[in-house]
Coordinates of C-alpha atoms in Angstrom, one line a residue:
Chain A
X1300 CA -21.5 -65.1 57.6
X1301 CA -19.6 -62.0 56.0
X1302 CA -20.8 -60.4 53.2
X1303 CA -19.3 -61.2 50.0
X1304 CA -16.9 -59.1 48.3
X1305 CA -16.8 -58.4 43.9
X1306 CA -14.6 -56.1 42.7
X1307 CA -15.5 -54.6 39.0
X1308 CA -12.9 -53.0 36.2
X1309 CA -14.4 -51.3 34.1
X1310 CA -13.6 -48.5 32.3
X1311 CA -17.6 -47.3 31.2
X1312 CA -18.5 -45.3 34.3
X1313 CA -22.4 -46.4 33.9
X1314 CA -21.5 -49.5 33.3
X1315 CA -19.6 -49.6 36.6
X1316 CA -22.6 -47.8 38.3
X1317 CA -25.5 -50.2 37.0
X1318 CA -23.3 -53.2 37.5
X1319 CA -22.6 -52.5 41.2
X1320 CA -26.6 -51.4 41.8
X1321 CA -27.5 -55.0 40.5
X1322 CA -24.8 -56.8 42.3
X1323 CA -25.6 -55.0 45.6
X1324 CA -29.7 -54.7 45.9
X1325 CA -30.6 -58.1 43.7
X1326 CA -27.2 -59.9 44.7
X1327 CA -26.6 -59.3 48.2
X1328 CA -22.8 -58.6 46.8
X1329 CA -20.5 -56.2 48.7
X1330 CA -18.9 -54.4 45.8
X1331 CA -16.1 -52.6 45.0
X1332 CA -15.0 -50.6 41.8
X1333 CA -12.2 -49.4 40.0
X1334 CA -11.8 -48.1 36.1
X1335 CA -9.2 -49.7 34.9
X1336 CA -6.4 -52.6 34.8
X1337 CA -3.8 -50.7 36.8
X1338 CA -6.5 -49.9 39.2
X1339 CA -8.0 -52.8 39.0
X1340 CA -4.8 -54.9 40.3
X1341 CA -4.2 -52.4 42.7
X1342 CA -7.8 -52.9 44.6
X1343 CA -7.6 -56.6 44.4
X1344 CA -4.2 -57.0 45.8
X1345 CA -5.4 -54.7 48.6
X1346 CA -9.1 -55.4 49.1
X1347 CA -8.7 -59.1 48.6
X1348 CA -12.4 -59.5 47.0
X1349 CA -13.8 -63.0 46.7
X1350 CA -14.3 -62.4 43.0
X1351 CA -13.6 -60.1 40.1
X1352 CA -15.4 -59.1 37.2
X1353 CA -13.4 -57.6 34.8
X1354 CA -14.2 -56.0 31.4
X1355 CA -11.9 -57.5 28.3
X1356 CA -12.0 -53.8 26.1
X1357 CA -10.4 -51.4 28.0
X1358 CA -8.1 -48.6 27.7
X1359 CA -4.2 -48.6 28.9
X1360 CA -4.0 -52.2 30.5
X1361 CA -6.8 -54.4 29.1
X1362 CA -8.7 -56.9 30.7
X1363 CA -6.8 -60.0 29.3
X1364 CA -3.7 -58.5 30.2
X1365 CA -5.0 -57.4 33.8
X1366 CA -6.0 -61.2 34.2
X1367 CA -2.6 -62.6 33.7
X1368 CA -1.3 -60.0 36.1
X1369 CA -3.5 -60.9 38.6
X1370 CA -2.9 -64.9 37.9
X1371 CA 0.9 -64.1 37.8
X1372 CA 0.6 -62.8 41.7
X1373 CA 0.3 -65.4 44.4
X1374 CA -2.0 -62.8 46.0
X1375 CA -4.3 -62.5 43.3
X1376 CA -3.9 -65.8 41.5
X1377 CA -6.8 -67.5 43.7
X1378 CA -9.7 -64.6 42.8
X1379 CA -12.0 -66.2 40.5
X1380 CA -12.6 -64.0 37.5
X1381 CA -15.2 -63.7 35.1
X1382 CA -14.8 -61.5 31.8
X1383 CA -17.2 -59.2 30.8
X1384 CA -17.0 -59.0 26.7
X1385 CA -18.9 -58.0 23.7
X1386 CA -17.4 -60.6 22.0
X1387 CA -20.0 -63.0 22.0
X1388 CA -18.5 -65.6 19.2
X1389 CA -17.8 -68.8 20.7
X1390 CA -14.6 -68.9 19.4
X1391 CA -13.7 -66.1 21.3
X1392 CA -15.6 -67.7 24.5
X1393 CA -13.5 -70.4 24.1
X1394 CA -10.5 -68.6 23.9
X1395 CA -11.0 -66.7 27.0
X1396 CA -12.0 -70.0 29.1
X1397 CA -8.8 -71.6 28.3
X1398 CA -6.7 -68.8 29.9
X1399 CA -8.1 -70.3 33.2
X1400 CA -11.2 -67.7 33.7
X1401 CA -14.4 -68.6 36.1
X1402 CA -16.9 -67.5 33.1
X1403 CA -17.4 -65.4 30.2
X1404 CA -20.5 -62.7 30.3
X1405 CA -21.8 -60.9 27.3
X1406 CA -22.2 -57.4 27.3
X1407 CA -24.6 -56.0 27.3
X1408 CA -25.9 -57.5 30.1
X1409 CA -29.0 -57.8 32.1
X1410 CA -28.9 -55.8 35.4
X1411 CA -31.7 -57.8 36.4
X1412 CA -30.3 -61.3 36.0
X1413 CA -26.3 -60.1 36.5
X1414 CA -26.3 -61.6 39.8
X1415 CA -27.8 -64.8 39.0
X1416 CA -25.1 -65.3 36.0
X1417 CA -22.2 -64.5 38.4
X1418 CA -23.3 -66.5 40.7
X1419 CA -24.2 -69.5 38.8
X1420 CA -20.7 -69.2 36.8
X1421 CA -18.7 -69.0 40.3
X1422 CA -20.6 -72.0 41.4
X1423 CA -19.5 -73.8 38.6
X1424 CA -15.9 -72.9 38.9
X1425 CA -15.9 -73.6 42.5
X1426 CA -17.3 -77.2 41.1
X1427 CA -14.8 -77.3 39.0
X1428 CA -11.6 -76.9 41.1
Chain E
X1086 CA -36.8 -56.6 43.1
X1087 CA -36.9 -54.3 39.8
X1088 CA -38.5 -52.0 41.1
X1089 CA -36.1 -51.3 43.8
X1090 CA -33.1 -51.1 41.6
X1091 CA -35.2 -49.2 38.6
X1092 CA -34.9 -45.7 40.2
X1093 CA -31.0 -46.1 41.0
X1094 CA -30.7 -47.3 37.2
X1095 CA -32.6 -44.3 36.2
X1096 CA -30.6 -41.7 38.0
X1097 CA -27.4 -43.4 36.2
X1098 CA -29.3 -42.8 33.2
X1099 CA -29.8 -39.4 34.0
X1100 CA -26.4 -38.7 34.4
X1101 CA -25.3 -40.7 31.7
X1102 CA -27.5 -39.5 28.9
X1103 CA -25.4 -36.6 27.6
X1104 CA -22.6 -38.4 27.3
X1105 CA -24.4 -41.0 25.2
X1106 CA -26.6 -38.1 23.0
X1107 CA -22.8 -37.3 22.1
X1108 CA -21.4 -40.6 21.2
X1109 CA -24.4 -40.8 18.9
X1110 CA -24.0 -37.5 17.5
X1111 CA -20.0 -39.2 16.8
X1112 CA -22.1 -41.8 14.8
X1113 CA -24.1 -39.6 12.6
X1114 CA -21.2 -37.1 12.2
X1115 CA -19.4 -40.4 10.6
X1116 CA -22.4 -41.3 8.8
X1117 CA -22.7 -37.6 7.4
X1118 CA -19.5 -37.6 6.6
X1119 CA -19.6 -41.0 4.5
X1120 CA -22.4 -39.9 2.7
X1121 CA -20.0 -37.2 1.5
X1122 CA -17.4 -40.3 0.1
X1123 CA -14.9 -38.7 2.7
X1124 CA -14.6 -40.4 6.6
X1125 CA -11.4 -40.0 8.0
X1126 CA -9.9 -42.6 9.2
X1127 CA -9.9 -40.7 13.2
X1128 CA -13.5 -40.0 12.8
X1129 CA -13.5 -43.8 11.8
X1130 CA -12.1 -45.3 14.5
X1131 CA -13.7 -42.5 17.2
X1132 CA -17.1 -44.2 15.9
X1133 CA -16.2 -47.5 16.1
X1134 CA -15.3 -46.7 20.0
X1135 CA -18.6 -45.1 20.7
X1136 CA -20.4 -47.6 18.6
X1137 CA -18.6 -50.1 21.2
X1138 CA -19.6 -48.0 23.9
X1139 CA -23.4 -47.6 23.0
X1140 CA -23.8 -51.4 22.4
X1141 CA -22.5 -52.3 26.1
X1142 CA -24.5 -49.5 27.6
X1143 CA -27.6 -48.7 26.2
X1144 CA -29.4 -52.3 26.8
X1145 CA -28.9 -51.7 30.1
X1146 CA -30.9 -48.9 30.1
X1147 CA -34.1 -50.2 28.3
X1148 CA -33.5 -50.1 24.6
X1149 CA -31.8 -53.6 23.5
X1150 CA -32.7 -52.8 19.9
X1151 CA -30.2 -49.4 20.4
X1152 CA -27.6 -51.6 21.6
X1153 CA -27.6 -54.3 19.5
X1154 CA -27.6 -51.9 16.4
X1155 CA -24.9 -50.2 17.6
X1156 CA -22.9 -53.3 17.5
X1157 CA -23.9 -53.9 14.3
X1158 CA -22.4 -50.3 13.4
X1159 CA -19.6 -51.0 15.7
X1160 CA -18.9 -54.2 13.1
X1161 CA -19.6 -51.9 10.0
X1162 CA -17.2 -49.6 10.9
X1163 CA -14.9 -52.0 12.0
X1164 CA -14.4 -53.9 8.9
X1165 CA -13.6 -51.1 7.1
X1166 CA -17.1 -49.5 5.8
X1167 CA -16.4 -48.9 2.3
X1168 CA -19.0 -50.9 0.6
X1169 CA -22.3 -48.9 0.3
X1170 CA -24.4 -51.6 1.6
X1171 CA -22.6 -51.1 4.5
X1172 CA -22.4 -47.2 4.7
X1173 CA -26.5 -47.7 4.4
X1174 CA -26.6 -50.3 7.6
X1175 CA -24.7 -48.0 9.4
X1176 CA -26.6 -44.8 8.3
X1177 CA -30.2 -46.5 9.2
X1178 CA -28.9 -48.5 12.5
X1179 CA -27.9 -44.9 13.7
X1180 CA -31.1 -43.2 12.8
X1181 CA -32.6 -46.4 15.2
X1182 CA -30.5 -45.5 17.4
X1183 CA -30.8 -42.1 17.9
X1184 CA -34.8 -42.4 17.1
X1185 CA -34.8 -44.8 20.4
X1186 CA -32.5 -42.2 22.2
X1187 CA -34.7 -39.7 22.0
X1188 CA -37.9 -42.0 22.4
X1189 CA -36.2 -42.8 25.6
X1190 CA -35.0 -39.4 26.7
X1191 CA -38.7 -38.3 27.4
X1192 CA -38.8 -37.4 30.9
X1193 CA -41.1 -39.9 33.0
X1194 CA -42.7 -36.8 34.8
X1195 CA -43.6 -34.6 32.2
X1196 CA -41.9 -30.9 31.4
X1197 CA -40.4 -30.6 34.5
X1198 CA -36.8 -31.7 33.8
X1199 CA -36.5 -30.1 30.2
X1200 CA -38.5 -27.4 29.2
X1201 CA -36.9 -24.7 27.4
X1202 CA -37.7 -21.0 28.5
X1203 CA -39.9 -20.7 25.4
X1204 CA -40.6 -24.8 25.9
X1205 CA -44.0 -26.8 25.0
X1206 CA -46.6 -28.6 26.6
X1207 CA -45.2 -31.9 26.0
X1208 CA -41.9 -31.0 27.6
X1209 CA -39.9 -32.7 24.8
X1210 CA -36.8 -31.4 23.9
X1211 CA -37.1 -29.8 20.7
X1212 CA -34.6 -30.5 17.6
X1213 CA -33.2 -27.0 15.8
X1214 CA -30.7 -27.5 13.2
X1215 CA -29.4 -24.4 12.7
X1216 CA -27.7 -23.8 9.3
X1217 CA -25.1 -20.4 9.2
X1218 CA -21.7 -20.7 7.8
X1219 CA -20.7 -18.5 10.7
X1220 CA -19.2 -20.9 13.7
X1221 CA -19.7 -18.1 15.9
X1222 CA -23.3 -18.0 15.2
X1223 CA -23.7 -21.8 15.6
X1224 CA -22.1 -21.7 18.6
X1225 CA -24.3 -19.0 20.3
X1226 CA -27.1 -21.2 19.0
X1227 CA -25.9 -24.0 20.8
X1228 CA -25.3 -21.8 23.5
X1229 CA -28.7 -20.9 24.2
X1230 CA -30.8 -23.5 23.2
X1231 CA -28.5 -26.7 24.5
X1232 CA -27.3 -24.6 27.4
X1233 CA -30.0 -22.3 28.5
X1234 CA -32.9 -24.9 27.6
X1235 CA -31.7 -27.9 27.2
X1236 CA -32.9 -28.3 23.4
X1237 CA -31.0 -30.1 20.9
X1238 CA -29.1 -28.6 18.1
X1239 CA -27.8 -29.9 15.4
X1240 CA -25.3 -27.6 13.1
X1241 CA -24.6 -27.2 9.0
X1242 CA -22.3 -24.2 7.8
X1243 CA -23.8 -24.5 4.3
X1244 CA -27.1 -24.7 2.5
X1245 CA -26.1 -28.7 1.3
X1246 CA -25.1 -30.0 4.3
X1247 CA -28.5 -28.1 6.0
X1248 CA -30.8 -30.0 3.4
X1249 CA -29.3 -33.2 4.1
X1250 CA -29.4 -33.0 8.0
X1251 CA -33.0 -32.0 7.8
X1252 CA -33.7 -34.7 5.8
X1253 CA -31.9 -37.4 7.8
X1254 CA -32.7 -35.7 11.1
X1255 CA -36.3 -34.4 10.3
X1256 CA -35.6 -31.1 13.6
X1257 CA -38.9 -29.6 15.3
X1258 CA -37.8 -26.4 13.2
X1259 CA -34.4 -24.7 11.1
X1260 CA -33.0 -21.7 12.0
X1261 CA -31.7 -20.8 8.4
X1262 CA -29.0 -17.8 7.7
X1263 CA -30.3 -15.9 4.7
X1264 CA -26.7 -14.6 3.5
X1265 CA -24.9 -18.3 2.8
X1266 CA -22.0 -18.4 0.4
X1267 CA -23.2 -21.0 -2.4
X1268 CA -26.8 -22.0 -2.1
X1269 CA -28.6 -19.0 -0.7
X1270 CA -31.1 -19.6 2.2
X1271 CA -33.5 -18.3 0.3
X1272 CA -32.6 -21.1 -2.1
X1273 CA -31.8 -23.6 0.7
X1274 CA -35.7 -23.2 1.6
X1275 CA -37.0 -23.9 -1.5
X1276 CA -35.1 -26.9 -2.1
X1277 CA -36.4 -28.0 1.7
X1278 CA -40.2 -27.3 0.3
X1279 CA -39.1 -29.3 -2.5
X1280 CA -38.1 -31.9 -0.3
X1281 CA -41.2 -34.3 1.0
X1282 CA -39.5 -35.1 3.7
X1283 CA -38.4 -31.8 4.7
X1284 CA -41.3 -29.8 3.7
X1285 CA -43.3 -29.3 6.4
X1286 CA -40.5 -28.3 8.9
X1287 CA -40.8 -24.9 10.1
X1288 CA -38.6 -22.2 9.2
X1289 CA -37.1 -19.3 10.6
X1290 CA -34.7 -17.2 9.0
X1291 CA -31.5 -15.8 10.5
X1292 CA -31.4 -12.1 9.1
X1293 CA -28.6 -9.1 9.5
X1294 CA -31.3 -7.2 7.3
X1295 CA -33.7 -5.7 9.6
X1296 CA -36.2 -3.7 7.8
X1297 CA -39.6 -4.6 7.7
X1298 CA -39.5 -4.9 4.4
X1299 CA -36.7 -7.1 4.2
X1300 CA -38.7 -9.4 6.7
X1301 CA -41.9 -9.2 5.0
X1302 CA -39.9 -10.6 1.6
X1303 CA -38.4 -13.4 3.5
X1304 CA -41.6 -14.2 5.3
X1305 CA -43.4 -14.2 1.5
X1306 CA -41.0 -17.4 0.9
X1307 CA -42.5 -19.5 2.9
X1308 CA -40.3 -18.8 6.5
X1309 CA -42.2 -18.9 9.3
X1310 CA -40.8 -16.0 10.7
X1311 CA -37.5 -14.0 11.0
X1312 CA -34.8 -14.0 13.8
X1313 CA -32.9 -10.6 13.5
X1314 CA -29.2 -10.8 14.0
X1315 CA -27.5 -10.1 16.5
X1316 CA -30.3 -12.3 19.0
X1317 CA -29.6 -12.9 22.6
X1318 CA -29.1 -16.2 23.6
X1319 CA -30.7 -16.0 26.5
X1320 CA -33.9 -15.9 25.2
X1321 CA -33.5 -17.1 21.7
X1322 CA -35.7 -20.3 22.8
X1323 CA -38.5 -18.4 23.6
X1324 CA -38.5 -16.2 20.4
X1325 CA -38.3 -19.4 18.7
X1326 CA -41.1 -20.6 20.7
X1327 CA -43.0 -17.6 20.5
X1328 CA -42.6 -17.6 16.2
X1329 CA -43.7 -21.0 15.8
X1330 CA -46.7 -21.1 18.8
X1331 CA -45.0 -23.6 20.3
X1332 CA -47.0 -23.8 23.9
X1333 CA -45.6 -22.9 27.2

């Protein structure tokens, strides 16, 4: 079985780093990176990743905005993504989960237990669909 | 499995640390300057994005407490700080903040990494505020002791704004410029003996006088010893070190 692929958009470069430690040595994860929204499209049209996570406070092209590019390409619109957000109000949550995302994760989050949270959201969504 | 990721996290930190020691210095800069009724609103909103920043980040690296203060200043700032029970949330959630910075900046293996030329056993980066209404002066402070030993300086160009960084920041010692404009530092160290919680900080005066005499008089204030001007940078640590027995 391949390995498989998560692409992160972030535009913290630690954040980036300690996310994509976690995903690859605890998750198993193949991961990929890029820094921002405009980026972030980019690498997912060309590297195809099973899943995106995708940081909602960004620079330039924010994450909400990046996720409707993504669903408005028949390329991208299939890539489960989860938000990564420091909005942890529930009216927020609620907010983003109605645009049609896989999950919500607070930040700051747990580089121990990251894996375990994407994975359990994705299996979810999967359930879901 | 932690501890196969801990050393990659670490090494991030590493790299990542300066970059946070500045976003909080962004905080305290805001803080110092809304204890003086007068933040502007760039300053405002540049704290608010490191606030944000530190709160995503600094959990990560083992200090939840930092982040989750930092999103309490993020909010403070955010809604427009101009109460003063909210100017003193954000003013003690940044001293936590910092404090747990610099708890967690100790290096796990002793002096090696950070040990300035004039350095101590501990190998703890030591805290100078440096208080000279010259820039050019600060900035060669800064110089040497941030670049040449990796110490940590903090900066005030007048005998007030000295007294209330030492205070807040409680530095290992204060470089002090005897010639100020306004309060003297002659003055400036009386009001920091006054001070209980600036008292017992060490301090050196910064002197374009140099005659013994002129030293011995300074030293008969209470200084702890006096830097003649012009010092070299280069080895400005290890006079400082050297003045206040700080060990090798």
């Amino acid at each position: 079985m391949s390995q498989k692929r998560i692409l992160l958009v972030d535009d913290e470069d630690d954040i980036r780093e300690v996310a994509a430690i976690s995903l690859q040595a605890v998750g198993g994860w193949e991961v990929c990176s890029a820094s921002g929204g405009t980026a972030g499209i980019a690498k997912a049209l060309a590297e195809q990743p099973d899943a995106i996570l995708l940081d909602v406070m960004m620079p330039g092209i924010d994450g909400l905005t990046t996720f409707k590019c993504l669903q408005a390409d028949s390329r991208t619109r299939d890539i489960p993504v989860i938000l990564l957000t420091a909005k942890t109000q529930a009216a927020d949550r609620d907010c983003f989960e109605k645009l049609g995302v896989a999950g919500v994760l607070s930040k700051p989050f747990d580089p121990m237990s990251l894996p375990d949270q994407v994975g359990a959201l994705l299996a979810a969504a999967a359930e879901g669909t | 499995m932690a501890t196969e990721i801990a050393p990659a996290i670490e090494a991030i930190w590493q790299r990542s640390r300066g970059e946070i020691d500045r976003r909080i210095t962004t905080l305290e800069d805001a803080v110092a300057r809304m204890s003086e009724g007068g933040l502007a609103e760039e300053l405002r909103a540049q704290a608010e994005r490191d606030a944000h920043k530190l709160a995503g980040s600094l959990a990560m690296f083992g200090f939840p407490t930092g982040s989750r203060r930092a999103r309490e200043v993020e909010q403070a700032l955010g809604s427009g700080a101009s109460a003063a029970a909210a100017r003193l949330l954000i003013a003690e959630a940044v001293a936590v903040v910092r404090e747990e910075f610099d708890r967690r900046s100790l290096p796990a293996n002793g002096a090696e990494e950070i040990t300035a030329a004039g350095g101590h056993s501990s190998g703890v980066a030591r805290k100078i505020l440096v208080i000279d209404d010259s820039a050019l002066i600060r900035g060669v402070v800064q110089l040497g002791l941030e670049g040449e030993s990796g110490w940590r300086v903090r900066v005030a160009a007048s005998g007030a704004e000295g007294l209330e960084l030492a205070t807040r920041e409680r530095p290992d010692a204060i470089l002090l410029d005897v010639d100020l404009p306004g309060m003297d530092g002659p003055a400036t160290l009386t009001r920091l003996r006054a001070h209980e919680s600036a008292r017992e900080i060490p301090v050196l005066f910064l002197s374009g006088h140099g005659t013994p005499q002129d030293h011995a008089g300074l030293q008969a204030l209470g200084a702890a010893g006096v830097i003649a001007k012009p010092f070299d940078p280069a080895t400005l640590a290890e006079e400082i070190g050297r003045m206040l027995s700080w060990a090798r």
